[in-house]
Short mmCIF file of C-alpha atoms in Angstrom, two decimals:
data_model
loop_
_atom_site.label_atom_id
_atom_site.label_comp_id
_atom_site.label_asym_id
_atom_site.label_seq_id
_atom_site.Cartn_x
_atom_site.Cartn_y
_atom_site.Cartn_z
CA MET T 1118 -36.82 -90.36 5.52
CA GLN T 1119 -34.75 -90.03 8.61
CA PRO T 1120 -32.50 -92.86 9.91
CA ALA T 1121 -33.58 -95.37 12.37
CA ALA T 1122 -33.77 -93.93 16.15
CA PRO T 1123 -30.61 -94.27 18.27
CA ALA T 1124 -31.22 -95.84 21.53
CA TYR T 1125 -29.23 -93.19 23.56
CA TYR T 1126 -29.18 -89.38 23.30
CA ASP T 1127 -27.63 -86.43 25.04
CA ILE T 1128 -30.94 -84.70 25.44
CA ILE T 1129 -34.44 -85.78 24.71
CA ILE T 1130 -37.25 -83.46 24.45
CA LYS T 1131 -40.47 -85.14 25.18
CA ASN T 1132 -44.00 -84.67 23.84
CA ALA T 1133 -43.24 -81.09 22.78
CA VAL T 1134 -45.41 -78.94 20.46
CA VAL T 1135 -43.05 -78.45 17.67
CA ILE T 1136 -43.22 -75.40 15.65
CA ASP T 1137 -40.20 -75.98 13.24
CA GLY T 1138 -39.62 -72.69 11.92
CA THR T 1139 -40.60 -73.29 8.20
CA GLY T 1140 -44.19 -71.79 8.69
CA ARG T 1141 -45.80 -75.26 8.64
CA LYS T 1142 -48.57 -76.14 11.24
CA ARG T 1143 -47.37 -77.26 14.52
CA PHE T 1144 -47.29 -80.87 15.68
CA ILE T 1145 -46.53 -83.17 18.91
CA SER T 1146 -43.45 -84.99 18.77
CA ASP T 1147 -40.29 -86.25 20.75
CA ILE T 1148 -36.86 -84.56 19.75
CA GLY T 1149 -33.57 -86.33 20.30
CA ILE T 1150 -30.30 -84.56 20.31
CA LEU T 1151 -27.02 -86.22 19.93
CA ASN T 1152 -23.50 -84.68 19.39
CA GLU T 1153 -24.65 -81.16 18.90
CA ARG T 1154 -27.34 -81.94 16.28
CA ILE T 1155 -30.98 -82.98 16.00
CA ALA T 1156 -30.59 -86.87 15.60
CA PHE T 1157 -34.31 -87.89 15.53
CA ILE T 1158 -37.79 -86.54 15.52
CA GLY T 1159 -40.68 -88.77 16.47
CA ASP T 1160 -41.48 -91.37 19.09
CA LEU T 1161 -38.74 -91.78 21.56
CA LYS T 1162 -40.62 -93.68 24.25
CA GLN T 1163 -37.97 -96.45 24.48
CA ALA T 1164 -34.95 -94.22 24.13
CA LYS T 1165 -32.89 -92.97 27.08
CA ALA T 1166 -30.86 -89.88 27.49
CA VAL T 1167 -28.57 -88.04 29.94
CA LEU T 1168 -31.11 -85.13 30.22
CA GLU T 1169 -35.08 -85.24 29.44
CA PHE T 1170 -37.36 -82.45 29.06
CA ARG T 1171 -41.07 -83.54 29.63
CA CYS T 1172 -43.15 -80.88 27.90
CA GLU T 1173 -46.56 -82.69 28.43
CA GLY T 1174 -47.93 -81.49 25.20
CA LYS T 1175 -47.77 -77.90 26.39
CA LEU T 1176 -44.50 -76.14 25.79
CA ILE T 1177 -43.67 -75.25 22.29
CA ALA T 1178 -40.33 -76.35 20.88
CA SER T 1179 -38.92 -73.93 18.54
CA PRO T 1180 -35.65 -73.30 16.69
CA GLY T 1181 -33.60 -70.83 18.51
CA PHE T 1182 -34.19 -67.04 17.77
CA VAL T 1183 -31.83 -65.04 15.54
CA ASP T 1184 -31.12 -61.49 16.71
CA MET T 1185 -30.28 -59.79 13.46
CA HIS T 1186 -29.02 -56.54 14.96
CA SER T 1187 -27.04 -57.05 18.03
CA HIS T 1188 -24.58 -54.72 19.83
CA SER T 1189 -22.96 -57.16 22.10
CA ASP T 1190 -19.57 -57.05 20.05
CA LEU T 1191 -17.55 -55.99 22.90
CA MET T 1192 -19.59 -57.22 26.13
CA ILE T 1193 -18.73 -60.84 25.04
CA PHE T 1194 -15.38 -60.12 26.62
CA SER T 1195 -17.05 -58.94 29.80
CA ASP T 1196 -17.90 -61.59 32.78
CA ASP T 1197 -20.99 -61.30 34.49
CA PRO T 1198 -20.55 -61.78 37.99
CA THR T 1199 -23.67 -63.79 38.48
CA SER T 1200 -23.23 -66.20 35.70
CA HIS T 1201 -20.88 -68.30 33.72
CA VAL T 1202 -22.04 -66.67 30.76
CA ASN T 1203 -20.63 -63.38 29.28
CA ARG T 1204 -22.50 -60.03 29.66
CA GLY T 1205 -23.16 -59.79 26.12
CA ASP T 1206 -24.80 -63.16 25.60
CA LEU T 1207 -26.61 -63.64 28.95
CA PRO T 1208 -29.61 -61.43 28.51
CA LYS T 1209 -29.90 -63.03 24.77
CA ILE T 1210 -29.99 -66.70 26.06
CA LYS T 1211 -32.77 -65.88 28.52
CA GLN T 1212 -35.01 -64.69 25.87
CA GLY T 1213 -34.27 -67.52 23.49
CA VAL T 1214 -31.71 -66.12 21.25
CA THR T 1215 -29.19 -68.72 19.91
CA LEU T 1216 -27.46 -66.65 17.22
CA GLN T 1217 -26.79 -63.16 17.16
CA VAL T 1218 -25.43 -60.73 14.23
CA VAL T 1219 -22.80 -58.04 15.19
CA GLY T 1220 -20.86 -55.48 13.54
CA GLN T 1221 -23.98 -53.37 12.90
CA ASP T 1222 -24.51 -49.77 11.76
CA GLY T 1223 -21.08 -49.67 10.15
CA LEU T 1224 -19.47 -49.90 13.58
CA SER T 1225 -17.66 -53.14 13.46
CA LEU T 1226 -14.75 -53.64 16.11
CA ALA T 1227 -12.37 -54.85 13.25
CA PRO T 1228 -10.40 -54.26 11.38
CA VAL T 1229 -8.57 -51.64 13.25
CA ARG T 1230 -5.08 -50.34 13.07
CA PRO T 1231 -3.08 -50.57 16.18
CA VAL T 1232 -2.46 -46.94 16.51
CA ALA T 1233 -6.08 -46.35 16.06
CA ARG T 1234 -7.44 -48.81 18.70
CA VAL T 1235 -7.76 -46.37 21.74
CA ASP T 1236 -9.40 -43.78 19.53
CA LEU T 1237 -12.13 -46.37 17.98
CA ALA T 1238 -12.61 -47.86 21.45
CA THR T 1239 -13.12 -44.35 22.91
CA LYS T 1240 -15.60 -43.30 19.96
CA MET T 1241 -17.59 -46.53 20.37
CA SER T 1242 -17.77 -46.66 24.16
CA GLY T 1243 -21.35 -45.18 24.18
CA LEU T 1244 -22.51 -47.97 21.74
CA CYS T 1245 -20.67 -51.10 22.83
CA GLY T 1246 -19.41 -50.38 26.31
CA VAL T 1247 -16.07 -50.50 27.93
CA ILE T 1248 -13.89 -53.49 28.86
CA ASP T 1249 -10.91 -53.59 31.56
CA ASP T 1250 -8.69 -55.09 28.87
CA PRO T 1251 -7.10 -53.12 25.89
CA TRP T 1252 -8.23 -54.00 22.41
CA ASP T 1253 -5.33 -56.43 21.05
CA TRP T 1254 -7.01 -57.44 17.55
CA GLU T 1255 -6.28 -55.81 14.17
CA GLN T 1256 -8.09 -57.92 11.38
CA VAL T 1257 -11.44 -59.53 11.37
CA SER T 1258 -9.90 -63.10 11.81
CA ASP T 1259 -8.21 -61.85 15.08
CA TYR T 1260 -11.35 -60.59 16.50
CA LEU T 1261 -13.15 -63.75 15.80
CA ALA T 1262 -10.45 -65.93 17.14
CA LYS T 1263 -10.59 -64.04 20.32
CA ALA T 1264 -14.39 -63.97 20.52
CA GLU T 1265 -14.45 -67.99 19.84
CA GLY T 1266 -13.82 -69.04 23.13
CA ARG T 1267 -15.95 -66.79 24.91
CA LEU T 1268 -19.27 -67.21 23.07
CA ALA T 1269 -22.32 -68.90 24.68
CA VAL T 1270 -24.39 -67.88 21.76
CA ASN T 1271 -23.52 -68.53 17.99
CA MET T 1272 -22.27 -65.23 16.37
CA ALA T 1273 -22.25 -64.00 12.70
CA PHE T 1274 -19.93 -60.89 12.14
CA LEU T 1275 -20.61 -58.00 9.72
CA VAL T 1276 -17.70 -55.85 8.54
CA GLY T 1277 -18.52 -52.11 9.19
CA HIS T 1278 -18.45 -49.28 6.79
CA CYS T 1279 -17.45 -46.59 9.30
CA THR T 1280 -14.44 -49.03 10.56
CA VAL T 1281 -13.32 -49.82 7.09
CA ARG T 1282 -13.61 -46.11 5.93
CA GLU T 1283 -11.41 -44.97 8.88
CA TYR T 1284 -9.11 -48.06 8.42
CA VAL T 1285 -8.16 -46.51 4.93
CA MET T 1286 -9.02 -43.01 5.01
CA GLY T 1287 -8.76 -42.00 8.76
CA PRO T 1288 -11.48 -40.03 10.50
CA THR T 1289 -12.27 -37.48 7.76
CA ASP T 1290 -15.42 -35.86 6.05
CA ARG T 1291 -13.80 -35.82 2.67
CA GLU T 1292 -15.29 -37.71 -0.39
CA ALA T 1293 -13.42 -40.86 -1.08
CA ASN T 1294 -11.42 -40.84 -4.41
CA ILE T 1295 -10.89 -43.92 -6.59
CA ARG T 1296 -7.90 -44.96 -4.83
CA ASP T 1297 -9.80 -44.83 -1.41
CA ARG T 1298 -12.74 -46.86 -2.94
CA LEU T 1299 -10.39 -49.44 -4.20
CA GLN T 1300 -8.41 -49.78 -0.88
CA MET T 1301 -11.79 -50.12 1.12
CA GLY T 1302 -12.93 -52.64 -1.45
CA GLU T 1303 -9.80 -54.77 -0.66
CA VAL T 1304 -10.40 -54.37 3.04
CA VAL T 1305 -13.90 -55.65 2.58
CA LYS T 1306 -12.86 -58.55 0.60
CA ARG T 1307 -10.48 -59.72 3.13
CA ALA T 1308 -12.95 -59.43 5.87
CA MET T 1309 -15.35 -61.58 3.84
CA ARG T 1310 -12.51 -64.20 3.28
CA GLU T 1311 -11.87 -63.95 7.05
CA GLY T 1312 -15.48 -64.77 8.03
CA ALA T 1313 -17.93 -61.71 7.78
CA PHE T 1314 -21.22 -62.77 6.57
CA GLY T 1315 -21.78 -59.34 4.95
CA PHE T 1316 -21.28 -55.60 5.24
CA SER T 1317 -23.11 -52.90 7.42
CA THR T 1318 -23.21 -49.24 6.90
CA GLY T 1319 -24.49 -46.66 9.30
CA LEU T 1320 -25.24 -43.47 7.22
CA ILE T 1321 -25.80 -41.45 10.21
CA TYR T 1322 -22.54 -42.13 11.93
CA GLU T 1323 -19.02 -40.77 11.25
CA PRO T 1324 -17.37 -41.35 9.00
CA ALA T 1325 -19.65 -43.64 6.79
CA MET T 1326 -22.05 -40.38 6.87
CA PHE T 1327 -19.81 -38.70 4.31
CA ALA T 1328 -19.86 -41.56 1.85
CA ASP T 1329 -21.25 -40.51 -1.63
CA PHE T 1330 -23.31 -43.06 -3.94
CA LYS T 1331 -20.21 -44.03 -5.78
CA GLU T 1332 -18.67 -45.40 -2.60
CA LEU T 1333 -21.78 -47.38 -1.51
CA ASP T 1334 -22.17 -48.77 -4.96
CA HIS T 1335 -18.59 -50.04 -5.17
CA LEU T 1336 -18.48 -51.63 -1.96
CA ALA T 1337 -21.99 -53.32 -2.39
CA ARG T 1338 -20.70 -54.90 -5.59
CA ILE T 1339 -17.91 -56.70 -3.58
CA VAL T 1340 -20.34 -57.82 -1.04
CA ALA T 1341 -22.62 -59.30 -3.78
CA GLN T 1342 -19.47 -60.91 -5.51
CA HIS T 1343 -18.78 -62.72 -2.20
CA ASN T 1344 -22.46 -63.71 -1.63
CA GLY T 1345 -22.85 -61.45 1.26
CA PHE T 1346 -25.65 -59.18 2.28
CA PHE T 1347 -25.69 -55.22 2.61
CA VAL T 1348 -27.08 -54.09 5.87
CA ALA T 1349 -27.85 -50.32 6.33
CA HIS T 1350 -29.07 -47.83 9.02
CA ILE T 1351 -30.06 -45.60 6.20
CA ARG T 1352 -29.04 -41.93 5.99
CA ASN T 1353 -32.18 -40.49 7.42
CA GLU T 1354 -35.05 -42.07 9.71
CA THR T 1355 -36.68 -38.67 10.15
CA ASP T 1356 -37.60 -35.83 7.67
CA ARG T 1357 -36.13 -37.37 4.83
CA VAL T 1358 -36.74 -41.08 5.38
CA ILE T 1359 -38.15 -41.63 1.74
CA GLU T 1360 -35.43 -40.15 0.15
CA ALA T 1361 -33.05 -42.24 2.35
CA LEU T 1362 -34.66 -45.37 1.64
CA ASN T 1363 -34.72 -44.69 -2.01
CA GLU T 1364 -30.96 -44.16 -1.83
CA PHE T 1365 -30.44 -47.58 -0.46
CA LEU T 1366 -32.78 -49.26 -2.79
CA THR T 1367 -30.93 -47.68 -5.85
CA VAL T 1368 -27.68 -49.49 -4.51
CA GLY T 1369 -29.84 -52.75 -4.62
CA LYS T 1370 -30.87 -52.00 -8.33
CA THR T 1371 -27.38 -51.20 -9.57
CA THR T 1372 -25.54 -54.05 -8.03
CA GLY T 1373 -27.92 -56.80 -7.36
CA VAL T 1374 -26.87 -57.16 -3.65
CA HIS T 1375 -29.47 -58.47 -1.08
CA LEU T 1376 -30.45 -55.38 0.92
CA HIS T 1377 -31.32 -55.59 4.62
CA VAL T 1378 -32.92 -52.16 6.49
CA SER T 1379 -31.62 -52.17 10.05
CA HIS T 1380 -34.44 -51.23 12.70
CA PHE T 1381 -36.78 -50.14 9.95
CA LYS T 1382 -38.78 -47.35 11.28
CA ILE T 1383 -39.96 -43.54 11.07
CA ALA T 1384 -38.88 -41.32 13.71
CA GLY T 1385 -40.26 -37.90 14.90
CA ASP T 1386 -43.88 -37.19 15.27
CA ASN T 1387 -43.90 -34.74 12.32
CA ASN T 1388 -43.04 -37.65 10.03
CA PHE T 1389 -45.44 -40.40 11.19
CA SER T 1390 -47.86 -39.75 8.38
CA LYS T 1391 -45.17 -40.90 5.89
CA ILE T 1392 -45.82 -44.47 6.77
CA ASP T 1393 -48.05 -45.21 3.84
CA GLU T 1394 -45.41 -43.77 1.46
CA LEU T 1395 -42.60 -45.68 3.27
CA VAL T 1396 -44.61 -49.00 2.93
CA LYS T 1397 -45.19 -48.48 -0.64
CA THR T 1398 -41.86 -47.78 -1.59
CA PHE T 1399 -40.42 -50.84 0.31
CA THR T 1400 -43.26 -53.26 -0.96
CA GLU T 1401 -42.94 -52.03 -4.56
CA TYR T 1402 -39.19 -52.76 -4.48
CA LYS T 1403 -39.65 -56.26 -2.93
CA SER T 1404 -42.73 -57.20 -5.27
CA ALA T 1405 -40.48 -56.56 -8.33
CA GLY T 1406 -38.32 -59.44 -7.21
CA ASN T 1407 -35.49 -57.69 -5.49
CA ALA T 1408 -33.80 -59.29 -2.49
CA ILE T 1409 -34.73 -57.10 0.75
CA THR T 1410 -35.39 -57.84 4.20
CA PHE T 1411 -35.46 -55.80 7.36
CA ASP T 1412 -35.14 -55.95 11.17
CA GLN T 1413 -37.27 -54.31 13.89
CA TYR T 1414 -37.40 -53.98 17.56
CA PRO T 1415 -40.89 -53.87 19.12
CA TYR T 1416 -40.68 -50.60 21.20
CA ILE T 1417 -41.37 -46.87 20.42
CA ALA T 1418 -37.96 -45.81 21.41
CA GLY T 1419 -34.58 -46.19 19.99
CA SER T 1420 -31.10 -46.27 21.70
CA THR T 1421 -27.61 -45.27 20.59
CA TYR T 1422 -24.61 -43.06 21.88
CA LEU T 1423 -25.53 -39.55 23.03
CA HIS T 1424 -22.98 -37.71 21.00
CA ALA T 1425 -25.29 -38.62 17.89
CA ILE T 1426 -27.07 -35.37 19.00
CA MET T 1427 -24.17 -33.43 17.56
CA PRO T 1428 -24.36 -32.19 13.90
CA PRO T 1429 -22.17 -34.17 11.43
CA TRP T 1430 -19.71 -31.51 10.97
CA SER T 1431 -18.94 -31.35 14.47
CA ARG T 1432 -17.87 -35.03 14.92
CA ALA T 1433 -16.02 -35.40 11.52
CA ASP T 1434 -12.73 -35.93 13.38
CA ASP T 1435 -10.93 -38.02 15.79
CA VAL T 1436 -12.05 -38.29 19.42
CA ASP T 1437 -9.84 -35.40 20.83
CA LYS T 1438 -11.00 -32.92 18.09
CA THR T 1439 -14.57 -34.01 18.75
CA ILE T 1440 -14.14 -33.23 22.45
CA ILE T 1441 -12.57 -29.98 21.78
CA ASN T 1442 -15.64 -28.98 19.66
CA LEU T 1443 -17.64 -29.67 22.64
CA GLN T 1444 -15.67 -27.25 24.83
CA VAL T 1445 -15.15 -24.26 22.26
CA ASP T 1446 -17.78 -21.58 22.75
CA MET T 1447 -17.93 -20.49 19.15
CA VAL T 1448 -18.49 -24.11 18.02
CA ARG T 1449 -20.91 -24.96 20.75
CA GLU T 1450 -23.05 -21.97 19.73
CA ARG T 1451 -22.95 -23.11 16.13
CA MET T 1452 -24.03 -26.64 17.17
CA ALA T 1453 -26.81 -25.03 19.09
CA VAL T 1454 -28.14 -23.18 16.10
CA ASP T 1455 -28.21 -26.52 14.04
CA ILE T 1456 -29.78 -28.60 16.91
CA PHE T 1457 -32.54 -25.99 17.72
CA ASN T 1458 -33.49 -25.34 14.04
CA GLU T 1459 -37.13 -26.66 13.51
CA ASP T 1460 -36.86 -26.76 9.76
CA GLU T 1461 -36.64 -29.98 7.65
CA SER T 1462 -33.28 -31.51 8.53
CA GLU T 1463 -30.80 -33.28 6.02
CA TRP T 1464 -29.40 -35.19 9.15
CA ASP T 1465 -31.18 -37.17 11.86
CA ASN T 1466 -31.49 -34.59 14.46
CA PHE T 1467 -32.07 -36.47 17.74
CA TYR T 1468 -33.05 -33.44 19.84
CA LYS T 1469 -35.97 -32.73 17.31
CA MET T 1470 -37.03 -36.33 16.60
CA SER T 1471 -37.26 -36.90 20.46
CA GLY T 1472 -39.40 -34.07 21.00
CA GLY T 1473 -36.68 -32.20 22.83
CA PHE T 1474 -35.04 -33.02 26.09
CA ALA T 1475 -37.88 -34.86 27.63
CA GLY T 1476 -37.52 -37.58 25.03
CA ILE T 1477 -33.84 -38.33 25.71
CA GLN T 1478 -32.98 -40.55 28.54
CA ILE T 1479 -29.33 -41.24 29.90
CA ALA T 1480 -28.92 -45.12 29.61
CA ALA T 1481 -25.25 -45.45 30.54
CA VAL T 1482 -22.00 -43.43 31.35
CA ARG T 1483 -18.54 -44.89 31.59
CA PRO T 1484 -18.21 -47.79 34.46
CA ASP T 1485 -15.68 -45.61 36.50
CA SER T 1486 -17.60 -42.44 36.03
CA PRO T 1487 -18.91 -40.11 39.17
CA ASN T 1488 -22.10 -39.73 37.28
CA GLN T 1489 -23.82 -42.92 37.70
CA ASP T 1490 -26.66 -41.18 39.44
CA LEU T 1491 -27.60 -39.77 35.93
CA ILE T 1492 -28.35 -43.17 34.67
CA GLY T 1493 -32.11 -43.62 33.80
CA LYS T 1494 -32.95 -39.88 34.07
CA ARG T 1495 -34.41 -37.88 31.17
CA LEU T 1496 -32.51 -34.78 30.22
CA SER T 1497 -35.65 -32.80 31.21
CA GLN T 1498 -35.42 -34.18 34.57
CA VAL T 1499 -31.87 -33.09 34.91
CA ALA T 1500 -32.60 -29.64 33.51
CA GLN T 1501 -35.23 -29.43 36.44
CA GLU T 1502 -32.71 -30.42 38.98
CA LYS T 1503 -30.12 -27.84 37.41
CA GLY T 1504 -32.36 -25.09 37.57
CA PHE T 1505 -32.75 -24.67 33.83
CA ASP T 1506 -35.96 -23.35 32.39
CA LEU T 1507 -36.74 -25.30 29.36
CA SER T 1508 -39.49 -23.09 28.44
CA THR T 1509 -36.93 -20.46 27.48
CA GLU T 1510 -34.34 -20.17 24.80
CA GLU T 1511 -31.64 -19.45 27.41
CA GLY T 1512 -32.71 -22.58 29.51
CA ARG T 1513 -32.63 -24.87 26.58
CA LYS T 1514 -29.25 -23.43 25.59
CA GLN T 1515 -27.94 -23.86 29.15
CA MET T 1516 -29.04 -27.69 29.18
CA LEU T 1517 -27.73 -28.37 25.88
CA PHE T 1518 -24.27 -26.85 26.90
CA TRP T 1519 -24.49 -28.92 30.10
CA THR T 1520 -25.02 -32.19 27.83
CA PHE T 1521 -21.77 -31.04 25.92
CA ASP T 1522 -19.96 -30.85 29.09
CA LEU T 1523 -20.92 -34.34 30.06
CA LEU T 1524 -19.92 -35.70 26.71
CA ALA T 1525 -16.66 -34.12 27.08
CA GLU T 1526 -16.10 -35.34 30.78
CA GLU T 1527 -17.10 -38.91 29.73
CA ARG T 1528 -15.03 -38.82 26.49
CA LEU T 1529 -18.18 -39.71 24.56
CA GLY T 1530 -18.98 -42.71 26.87
CA VAL T 1531 -22.71 -41.97 27.30
CA SER T 1532 -25.59 -43.80 25.71
CA MET T 1533 -29.08 -42.66 25.48
CA ILE T 1534 -32.62 -43.76 24.81
CA SER T 1535 -34.57 -41.80 22.39
CA TYR T 1536 -38.45 -41.69 22.45
CA ASN T 1537 -39.21 -41.10 18.73
CA GLN T 1538 -41.71 -43.49 17.16
CA SER T 1539 -45.36 -44.50 17.24
CA GLU T 1540 -46.97 -47.64 18.30
CA GLU T 1541 -49.20 -47.59 15.26
CA ASN T 1542 -46.32 -47.59 13.01
CA VAL T 1543 -44.44 -50.27 15.00
CA ARG T 1544 -47.18 -52.43 14.34
CA ARG T 1545 -47.70 -51.46 10.61
CA ILE T 1546 -44.12 -52.27 9.92
CA MET T 1547 -44.18 -55.66 12.06
CA GLN T 1548 -46.56 -57.10 9.45
CA LEU T 1549 -44.39 -56.19 6.20
CA PRO T 1550 -43.08 -59.15 4.20
CA GLY T 1551 -39.26 -59.71 4.98
CA TYR T 1552 -39.59 -58.81 8.53
CA THR T 1553 -37.13 -60.21 10.96
CA VAL T 1554 -36.43 -59.43 14.72
CA SER T 1555 -33.49 -57.65 16.49
CA THR T 1556 -32.76 -56.37 20.12
CA ASP T 1557 -30.48 -53.47 18.70
CA GLY T 1558 -29.49 -53.43 22.43
CA LEU T 1559 -26.78 -51.70 24.27
CA VAL T 1560 -25.97 -53.87 27.15
CA SER T 1561 -24.23 -51.36 29.60
CA GLY T 1562 -25.76 -49.11 32.33
CA LYS T 1563 -29.57 -49.13 32.55
CA PRO T 1564 -30.20 -50.12 28.95
CA HIS T 1565 -33.17 -50.03 26.81
CA PRO T 1566 -35.58 -52.83 27.70
CA ARG T 1567 -35.22 -54.50 24.33
CA VAL T 1568 -31.77 -55.97 25.44
CA TYR T 1569 -33.92 -58.22 27.86
CA GLY T 1570 -37.41 -58.58 26.35
CA THR T 1571 -37.50 -58.13 22.74
CA TYR T 1572 -38.35 -61.83 21.79
CA PRO T 1573 -40.99 -62.51 24.69
CA ARG T 1574 -42.44 -59.31 23.72
CA VAL T 1575 -43.13 -60.21 20.26
CA LEU T 1576 -44.52 -63.54 21.12
CA GLY T 1577 -46.51 -62.43 24.04
CA LEU T 1578 -47.65 -58.86 23.41
CA TYR T 1579 -47.99 -58.71 19.63
CA THR T 1580 -48.68 -62.39 18.71
CA ARG T 1581 -50.77 -63.72 21.77
CA GLN T 1582 -52.39 -60.37 22.96
CA HIS T 1583 -52.72 -58.37 19.75
CA GLY T 1584 -52.93 -61.33 17.22
CA LEU T 1585 -50.62 -59.62 14.68
CA HIS T 1586 -49.12 -63.00 13.67
CA THR T 1587 -49.78 -66.68 14.07
CA LEU T 1588 -47.07 -68.46 16.12
CA GLU T 1589 -46.15 -70.50 13.19
CA ASP T 1590 -45.63 -67.32 11.13
CA VAL T 1591 -43.70 -65.22 13.67
CA ILE T 1592 -41.34 -67.90 14.53
CA HIS T 1593 -40.40 -68.43 10.89
CA HIS T 1594 -39.53 -64.67 10.81
CA MET T 1595 -37.42 -65.05 14.05
CA THR T 1596 -35.68 -68.33 12.77
CA LEU T 1597 -35.49 -69.76 9.42
CA LEU T 1598 -35.85 -66.62 7.38
CA PRO T 1599 -32.85 -64.84 9.23
CA ALA T 1600 -30.83 -68.11 8.68
CA GLU T 1601 -31.75 -67.88 4.95
CA ILE T 1602 -30.54 -64.32 4.89
CA LEU T 1603 -27.36 -65.23 6.66
CA GLY T 1604 -26.87 -68.34 4.27
CA VAL T 1605 -26.77 -70.85 7.31
CA ASP T 1606 -30.23 -72.43 6.77
CA LYS T 1607 -28.57 -75.79 5.72
CA ASP T 1608 -27.39 -76.26 9.38
CA ARG T 1609 -29.78 -73.88 11.44
CA GLY T 1610 -32.91 -72.01 11.54
CA SER T 1611 -35.42 -75.05 11.71
CA ILE T 1612 -36.12 -78.24 13.61
CA ASP T 1613 -34.98 -80.86 11.23
CA VAL T 1614 -32.76 -83.98 11.57
CA GLY T 1615 -29.08 -83.31 10.94
CA LYS T 1616 -29.36 -79.67 11.97
CA PHE T 1617 -27.54 -78.27 14.85
CA ALA T 1618 -29.72 -78.30 18.02
CA ASP T 1619 -30.41 -74.65 18.72
CA ILE T 1620 -33.76 -74.96 20.40
CA VAL T 1621 -36.00 -72.89 22.73
CA LEU T 1622 -38.66 -74.35 24.92
CA PHE T 1623 -41.42 -71.83 25.83
CA ASP T 1624 -44.92 -71.71 27.45
CA PRO T 1625 -47.22 -69.89 25.09
CA PRO T 1626 -49.96 -68.79 27.57
CA THR T 1627 -47.11 -67.04 29.84
CA VAL T 1628 -44.39 -65.98 27.74
CA ILE T 1629 -43.87 -62.14 28.12
CA ASP T 1630 -41.37 -59.50 28.61
CA ARG T 1631 -40.77 -57.82 32.13
CA ALA T 1632 -38.25 -55.24 31.30
CA THR T 1633 -39.50 -51.70 31.10
CA PHE T 1634 -38.06 -48.31 30.46
CA GLU T 1635 -38.13 -47.64 34.27
CA ASP T 1636 -36.74 -50.91 35.36
CA SER T 1637 -35.08 -52.65 32.23
CA ILE T 1638 -32.77 -55.29 33.76
CA GLN T 1639 -35.58 -57.93 34.16
CA TYR T 1640 -35.51 -61.24 32.52
CA PRO T 1641 -38.77 -62.22 30.83
CA THR T 1642 -41.14 -65.27 31.92
CA GLY T 1643 -42.10 -68.34 29.99
CA ILE T 1644 -38.79 -69.09 28.41
CA GLU T 1645 -38.32 -72.50 30.03
CA ALA T 1646 -34.95 -73.67 28.35
CA VAL T 1647 -32.57 -72.82 25.78
CA ILE T 1648 -30.15 -75.19 23.91
CA VAL T 1649 -27.32 -74.04 21.81
CA ASN T 1650 -25.27 -76.41 19.56
CA GLY T 1651 -26.73 -79.36 21.41
CA GLN T 1652 -25.73 -78.05 24.95
CA LEU T 1653 -28.22 -76.93 27.57
CA CYS T 1654 -27.39 -73.21 28.32
CA TYR T 1655 -30.49 -72.15 30.22
CA ASP T 1656 -32.84 -74.11 32.30
CA ASN T 1657 -35.49 -72.17 33.97
CA ARG T 1658 -36.84 -75.15 35.88
CA GLU T 1659 -33.75 -74.94 38.17
CA GLY T 1660 -33.10 -71.10 37.43
CA LEU T 1661 -29.80 -72.11 35.99
CA ASP T 1662 -27.65 -70.62 33.08
CA MET T 1663 -25.04 -73.27 32.33
#
């Protein structure tokens, strides 16, 4: 039983259709917010507040959405000239996100040794963007302290495998020995003590891609001991996706750690038919009582840094040596052989999975680059403009070498969109147990539309129009389920008295994404207000973000 209703509130939401995040049936109610938290749910006709929202029995009040895979790590330190909210948080707030999970794909921004800051910042610029100020943190606690005063959206941090491995071993492709594993374990322990919610790996990214099972097993055990969860961009999402998933599941079987698959998918049209086996492998593991969840973005294209097109061996070292590889003729020729090889691949070959240059689009370059005109162009369009005939082997090689030159000129600071998935498989995966939602969005340049449209797209396109979920069900997957994974469900993830007031008001008949691959910087419609920790952060009635 909740306490008696106070007479005064900071915010009252009146006559809302409440979908509380638990999966229970919706109901009509008022919600009173006081001192950051939900103070009362029920009849508040006699109460007063500083601010009132009148929902007229039409707007839905939902818990704030949780972005389970965010790349806003660095852009929270970049100001948006149109808003008081930073560039990393603004597109999230306007689609209803009130909590985002950073440090993904093994590529967290901490810990980092001072001597390696410039190299790490350069290597990750195509993923996280570029800020004006130099990085000045070392440990996870330093990064979190610097971030705290900048945040408009709650943030959960994962410590990244690539970052930890490089912190201990440097940029190398060698196998970790016992001493290396123990040292990495100590770094992970410290990160967990300093506030990390879990551990992420990106087994297609250097240097985590060079980790063997012993390394994964050792680090997973430490994460489990600290009640964290283990997030993975699995080693292969294309030709060997089943083998890669099984590798990750084996980590869970041997350690008992909660597994979470990042952006669960199958990429490359030659692999789409593997969906039945992928679903069977995943559901059998989960049905056996093992802890496993996943996130997904609702689009048929992905996005990452452009130098992921390079074979693993060619990006095993530091930035300067990687850039040299892009410029040395003999190395370029060897890379071309690997990239154009149509045989089954042990590594995720982005050229192959994207169907060639036509399936790769430039999303961002460095902010001070003279190549801004390339943003938004497919590489096939660039080839046409350059006069490279992609129907010939020589023309394809010319285009690839031009791409190498661009990466060298931009010092790897280029991001791409890769068109590599099927709509049928996106819908199939979306309906699996353990589903959560993510943007996985890179904020710079002309980004993937998921940065601006993910949650309204799930609500409007896949729920309202296609009927893949009920609103009660999909909101549970966007709110309480991810809060449970993070271990914050006592305070967040549902509309309940005593919990932090992270609330979204949206209009169910009109909520929809507007961002497209051609014009991605467009905010959605139907998100009417967003409240974070009891503070109004976005109010569409006035077109304001606070």
